[in-house]
Tab-separated table of N, CA and C in Angstrom:
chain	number	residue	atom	x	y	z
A	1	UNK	N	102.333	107.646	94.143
A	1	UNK	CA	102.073	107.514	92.712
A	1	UNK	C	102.810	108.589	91.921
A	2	UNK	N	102.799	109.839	92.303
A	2	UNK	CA	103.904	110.864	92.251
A	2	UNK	C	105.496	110.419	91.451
A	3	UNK	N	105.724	109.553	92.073
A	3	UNK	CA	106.886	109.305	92.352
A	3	UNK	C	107.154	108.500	91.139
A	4	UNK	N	105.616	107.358	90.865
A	4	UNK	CA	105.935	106.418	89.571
A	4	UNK	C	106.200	107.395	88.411
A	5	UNK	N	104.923	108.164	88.743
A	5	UNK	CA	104.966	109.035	87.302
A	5	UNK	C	106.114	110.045	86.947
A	6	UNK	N	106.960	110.197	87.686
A	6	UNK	CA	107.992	110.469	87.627
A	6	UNK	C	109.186	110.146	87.206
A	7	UNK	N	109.233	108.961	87.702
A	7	UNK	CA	109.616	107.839	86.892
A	7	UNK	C	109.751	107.493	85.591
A	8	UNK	N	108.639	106.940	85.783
A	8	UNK	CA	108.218	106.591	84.252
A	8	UNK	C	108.257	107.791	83.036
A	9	UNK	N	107.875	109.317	83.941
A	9	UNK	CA	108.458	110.192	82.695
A	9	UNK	C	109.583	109.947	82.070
A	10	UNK	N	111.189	110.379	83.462
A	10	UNK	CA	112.201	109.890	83.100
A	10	UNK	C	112.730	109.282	82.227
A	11	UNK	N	111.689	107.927	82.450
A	11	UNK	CA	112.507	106.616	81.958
A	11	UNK	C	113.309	105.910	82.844
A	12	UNK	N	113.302	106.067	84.347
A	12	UNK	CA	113.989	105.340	85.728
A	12	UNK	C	113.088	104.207	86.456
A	13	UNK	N	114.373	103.339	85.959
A	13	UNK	CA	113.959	102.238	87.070
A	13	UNK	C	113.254	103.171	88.887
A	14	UNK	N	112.403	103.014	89.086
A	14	UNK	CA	112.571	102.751	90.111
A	14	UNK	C	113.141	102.007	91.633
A	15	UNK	N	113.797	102.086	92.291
A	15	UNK	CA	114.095	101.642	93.755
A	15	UNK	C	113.327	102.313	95.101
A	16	UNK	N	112.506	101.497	95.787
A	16	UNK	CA	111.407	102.055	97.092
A	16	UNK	C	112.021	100.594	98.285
A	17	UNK	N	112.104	101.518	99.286
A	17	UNK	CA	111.535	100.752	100.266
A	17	UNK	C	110.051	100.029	100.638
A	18	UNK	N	109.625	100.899	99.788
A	18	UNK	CA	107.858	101.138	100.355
A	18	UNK	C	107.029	100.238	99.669
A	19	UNK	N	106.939	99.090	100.418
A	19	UNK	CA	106.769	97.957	100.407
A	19	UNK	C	105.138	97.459	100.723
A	20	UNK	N	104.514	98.759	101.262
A	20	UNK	CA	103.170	99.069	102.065
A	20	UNK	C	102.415	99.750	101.248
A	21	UNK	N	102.797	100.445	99.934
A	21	UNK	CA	102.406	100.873	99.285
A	21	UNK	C	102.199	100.578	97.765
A	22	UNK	N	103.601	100.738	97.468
A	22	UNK	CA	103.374	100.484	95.881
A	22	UNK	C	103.449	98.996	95.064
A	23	UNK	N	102.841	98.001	95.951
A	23	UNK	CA	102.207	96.902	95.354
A	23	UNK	C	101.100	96.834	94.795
A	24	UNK	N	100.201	97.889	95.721
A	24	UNK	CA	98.962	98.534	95.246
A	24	UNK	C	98.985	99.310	94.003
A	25	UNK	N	99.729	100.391	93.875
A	25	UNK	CA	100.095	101.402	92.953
A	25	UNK	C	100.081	100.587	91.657
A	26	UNK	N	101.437	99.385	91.800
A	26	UNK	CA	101.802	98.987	90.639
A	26	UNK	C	100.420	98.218	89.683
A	27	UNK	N	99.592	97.642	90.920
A	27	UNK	CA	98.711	96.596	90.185
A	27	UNK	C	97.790	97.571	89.620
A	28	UNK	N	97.545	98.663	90.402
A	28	UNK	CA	96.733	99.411	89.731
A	28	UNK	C	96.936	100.105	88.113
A	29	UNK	N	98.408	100.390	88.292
A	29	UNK	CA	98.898	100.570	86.898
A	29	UNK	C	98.655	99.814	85.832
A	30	UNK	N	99.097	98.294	86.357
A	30	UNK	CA	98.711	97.197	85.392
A	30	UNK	C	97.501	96.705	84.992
A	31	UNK	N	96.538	97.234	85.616
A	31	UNK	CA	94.909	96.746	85.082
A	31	UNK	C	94.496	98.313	84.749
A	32	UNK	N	95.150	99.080	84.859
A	32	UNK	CA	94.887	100.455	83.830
A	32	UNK	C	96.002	100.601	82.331
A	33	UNK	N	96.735	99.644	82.183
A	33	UNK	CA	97.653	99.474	81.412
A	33	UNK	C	98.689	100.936	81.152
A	34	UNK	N	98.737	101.256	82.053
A	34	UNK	CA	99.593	102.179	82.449
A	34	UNK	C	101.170	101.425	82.445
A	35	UNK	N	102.032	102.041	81.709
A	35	UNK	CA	103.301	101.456	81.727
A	35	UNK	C	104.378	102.750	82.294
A	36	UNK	N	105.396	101.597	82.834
A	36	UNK	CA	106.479	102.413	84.011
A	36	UNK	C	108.023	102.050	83.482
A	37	UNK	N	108.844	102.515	83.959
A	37	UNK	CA	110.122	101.590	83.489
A	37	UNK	C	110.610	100.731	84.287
A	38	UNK	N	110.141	100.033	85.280
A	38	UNK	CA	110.242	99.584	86.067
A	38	UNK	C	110.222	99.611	87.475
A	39	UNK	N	110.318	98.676	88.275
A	39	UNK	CA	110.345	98.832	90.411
A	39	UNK	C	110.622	98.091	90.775
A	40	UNK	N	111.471	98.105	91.574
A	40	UNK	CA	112.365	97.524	92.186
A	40	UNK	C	112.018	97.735	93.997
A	41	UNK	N	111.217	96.538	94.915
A	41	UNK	CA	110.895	97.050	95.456
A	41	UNK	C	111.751	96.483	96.660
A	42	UNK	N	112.678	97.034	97.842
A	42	UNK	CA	113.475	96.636	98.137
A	42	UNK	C	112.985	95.885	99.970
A	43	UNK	N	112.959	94.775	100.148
A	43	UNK	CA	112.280	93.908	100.536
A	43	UNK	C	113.730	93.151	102.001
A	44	UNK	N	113.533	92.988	103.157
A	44	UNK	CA	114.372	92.467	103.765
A	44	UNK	C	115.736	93.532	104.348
A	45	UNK	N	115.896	93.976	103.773
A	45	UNK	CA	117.159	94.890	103.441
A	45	UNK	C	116.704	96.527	104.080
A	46	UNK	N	117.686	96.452	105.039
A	46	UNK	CA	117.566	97.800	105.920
A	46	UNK	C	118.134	99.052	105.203
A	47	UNK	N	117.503	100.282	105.547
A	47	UNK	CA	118.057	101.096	104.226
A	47	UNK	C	119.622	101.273	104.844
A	48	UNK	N	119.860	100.850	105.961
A	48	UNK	CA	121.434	101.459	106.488
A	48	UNK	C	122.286	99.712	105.973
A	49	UNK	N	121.615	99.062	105.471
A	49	UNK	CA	122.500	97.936	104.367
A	49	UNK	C	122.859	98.442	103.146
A	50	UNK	N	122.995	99.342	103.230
A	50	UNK	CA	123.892	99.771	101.501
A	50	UNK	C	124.070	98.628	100.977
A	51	UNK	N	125.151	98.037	101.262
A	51	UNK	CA	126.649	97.941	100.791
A	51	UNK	C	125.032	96.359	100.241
A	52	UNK	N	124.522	95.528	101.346
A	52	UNK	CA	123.664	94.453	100.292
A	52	UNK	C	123.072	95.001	99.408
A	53	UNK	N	121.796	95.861	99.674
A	53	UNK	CA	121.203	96.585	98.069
A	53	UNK	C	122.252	96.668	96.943
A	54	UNK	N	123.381	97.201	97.216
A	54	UNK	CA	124.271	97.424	95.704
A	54	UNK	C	124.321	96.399	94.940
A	55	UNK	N	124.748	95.192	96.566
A	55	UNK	CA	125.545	94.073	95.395
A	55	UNK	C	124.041	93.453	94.727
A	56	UNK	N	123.259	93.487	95.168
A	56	UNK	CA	121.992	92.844	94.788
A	56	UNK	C	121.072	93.484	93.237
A	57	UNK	N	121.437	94.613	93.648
A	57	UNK	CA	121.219	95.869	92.183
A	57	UNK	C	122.431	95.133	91.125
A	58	UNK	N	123.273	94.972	91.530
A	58	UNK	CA	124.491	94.570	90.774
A	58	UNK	C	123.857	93.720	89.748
A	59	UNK	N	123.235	92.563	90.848
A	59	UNK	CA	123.239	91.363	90.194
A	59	UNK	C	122.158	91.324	89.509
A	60	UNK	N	121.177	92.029	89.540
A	60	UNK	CA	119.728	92.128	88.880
A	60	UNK	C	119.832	93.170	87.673
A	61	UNK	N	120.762	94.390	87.930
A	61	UNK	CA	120.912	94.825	86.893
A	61	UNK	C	121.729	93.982	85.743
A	62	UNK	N	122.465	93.007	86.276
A	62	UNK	CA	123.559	91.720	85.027
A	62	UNK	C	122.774	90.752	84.654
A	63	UNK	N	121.655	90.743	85.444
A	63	UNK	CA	120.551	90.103	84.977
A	63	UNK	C	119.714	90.654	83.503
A	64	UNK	N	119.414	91.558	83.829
A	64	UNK	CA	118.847	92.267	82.741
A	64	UNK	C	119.665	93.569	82.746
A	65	UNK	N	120.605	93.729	81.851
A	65	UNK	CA	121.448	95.118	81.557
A	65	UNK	C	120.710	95.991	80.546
A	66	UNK	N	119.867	95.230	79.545
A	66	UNK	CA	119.124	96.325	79.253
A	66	UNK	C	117.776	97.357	79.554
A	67	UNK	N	117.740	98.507	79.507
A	67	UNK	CA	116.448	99.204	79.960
A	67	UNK	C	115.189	98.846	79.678
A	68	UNK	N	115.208	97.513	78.280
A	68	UNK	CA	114.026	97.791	77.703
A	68	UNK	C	113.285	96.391	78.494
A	69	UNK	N	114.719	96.041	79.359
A	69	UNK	CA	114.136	94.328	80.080
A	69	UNK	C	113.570	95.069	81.097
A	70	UNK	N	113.381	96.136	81.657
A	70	UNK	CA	112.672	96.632	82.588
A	70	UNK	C	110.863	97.237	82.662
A	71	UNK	N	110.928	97.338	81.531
A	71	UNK	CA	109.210	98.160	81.465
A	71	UNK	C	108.403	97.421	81.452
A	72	UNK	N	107.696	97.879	82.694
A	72	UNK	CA	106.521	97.411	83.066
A	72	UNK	C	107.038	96.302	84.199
A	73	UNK	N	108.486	95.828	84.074
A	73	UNK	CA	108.743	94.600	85.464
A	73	UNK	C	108.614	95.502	86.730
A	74	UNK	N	108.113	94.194	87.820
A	74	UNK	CA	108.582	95.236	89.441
A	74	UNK	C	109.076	93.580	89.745
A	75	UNK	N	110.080	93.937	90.438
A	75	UNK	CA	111.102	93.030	91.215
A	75	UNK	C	111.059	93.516	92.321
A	76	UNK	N	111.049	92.372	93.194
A	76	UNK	CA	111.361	92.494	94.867
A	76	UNK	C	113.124	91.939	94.958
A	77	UNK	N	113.301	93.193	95.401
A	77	UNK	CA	114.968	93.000	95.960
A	77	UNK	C	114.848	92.349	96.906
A	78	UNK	N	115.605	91.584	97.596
A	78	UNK	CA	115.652	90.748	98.773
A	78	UNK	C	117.119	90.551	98.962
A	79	UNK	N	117.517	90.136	100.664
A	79	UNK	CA	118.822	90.070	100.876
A	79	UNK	C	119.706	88.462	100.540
A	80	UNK	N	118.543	87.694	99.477
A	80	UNK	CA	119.349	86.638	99.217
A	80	UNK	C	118.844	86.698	97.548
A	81	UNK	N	120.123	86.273	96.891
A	81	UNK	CA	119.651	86.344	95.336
A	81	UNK	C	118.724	84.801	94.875
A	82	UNK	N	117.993	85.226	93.865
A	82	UNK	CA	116.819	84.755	93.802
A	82	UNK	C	117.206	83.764	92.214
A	83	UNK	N	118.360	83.869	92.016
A	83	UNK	CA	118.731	83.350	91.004
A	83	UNK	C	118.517	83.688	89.656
């Protein structure tokens, strides 16, 4: 949770592997109406797959290029695009 609020100070998207965790975190945020700038939670994708996470960040960030399409979203990255 550390880590959101950190975040969310920022103003950073988040990116986690941690897939075991902050599904919990997030919902909890959302029924405390706690807002984040986003999470991105990276799903399928080994952390030694770089090179997929990028192109996949690529495409989600051209999805939504602006910051403000992010607050409060959490997206599951996955190794096939989701359209």
């Amino acid at each position: 949770e550390t880590v959101l609020e950190l975040a969310a100070f920022e103003q950073r998207i988040l990116v986690t592997h941690d897939v075991s965790d902050f599904p919990a975190i997030l919902r909890e945020w959302a029924e405390a109406s706690r807002s984040h700038s986003g999470c991105l939670l990276v799903c399928g994708v080994r952390p030694d797959e770089f090179g997929v996470a990028v192109a996949r960040l690529r495409g989600l960030f051209g999805e939504r290029p602006r910051q403000e399409d992010w607050v409060d979203r959490a997206v599951a990255l996955t190794r096939a695009a989701t359209g």
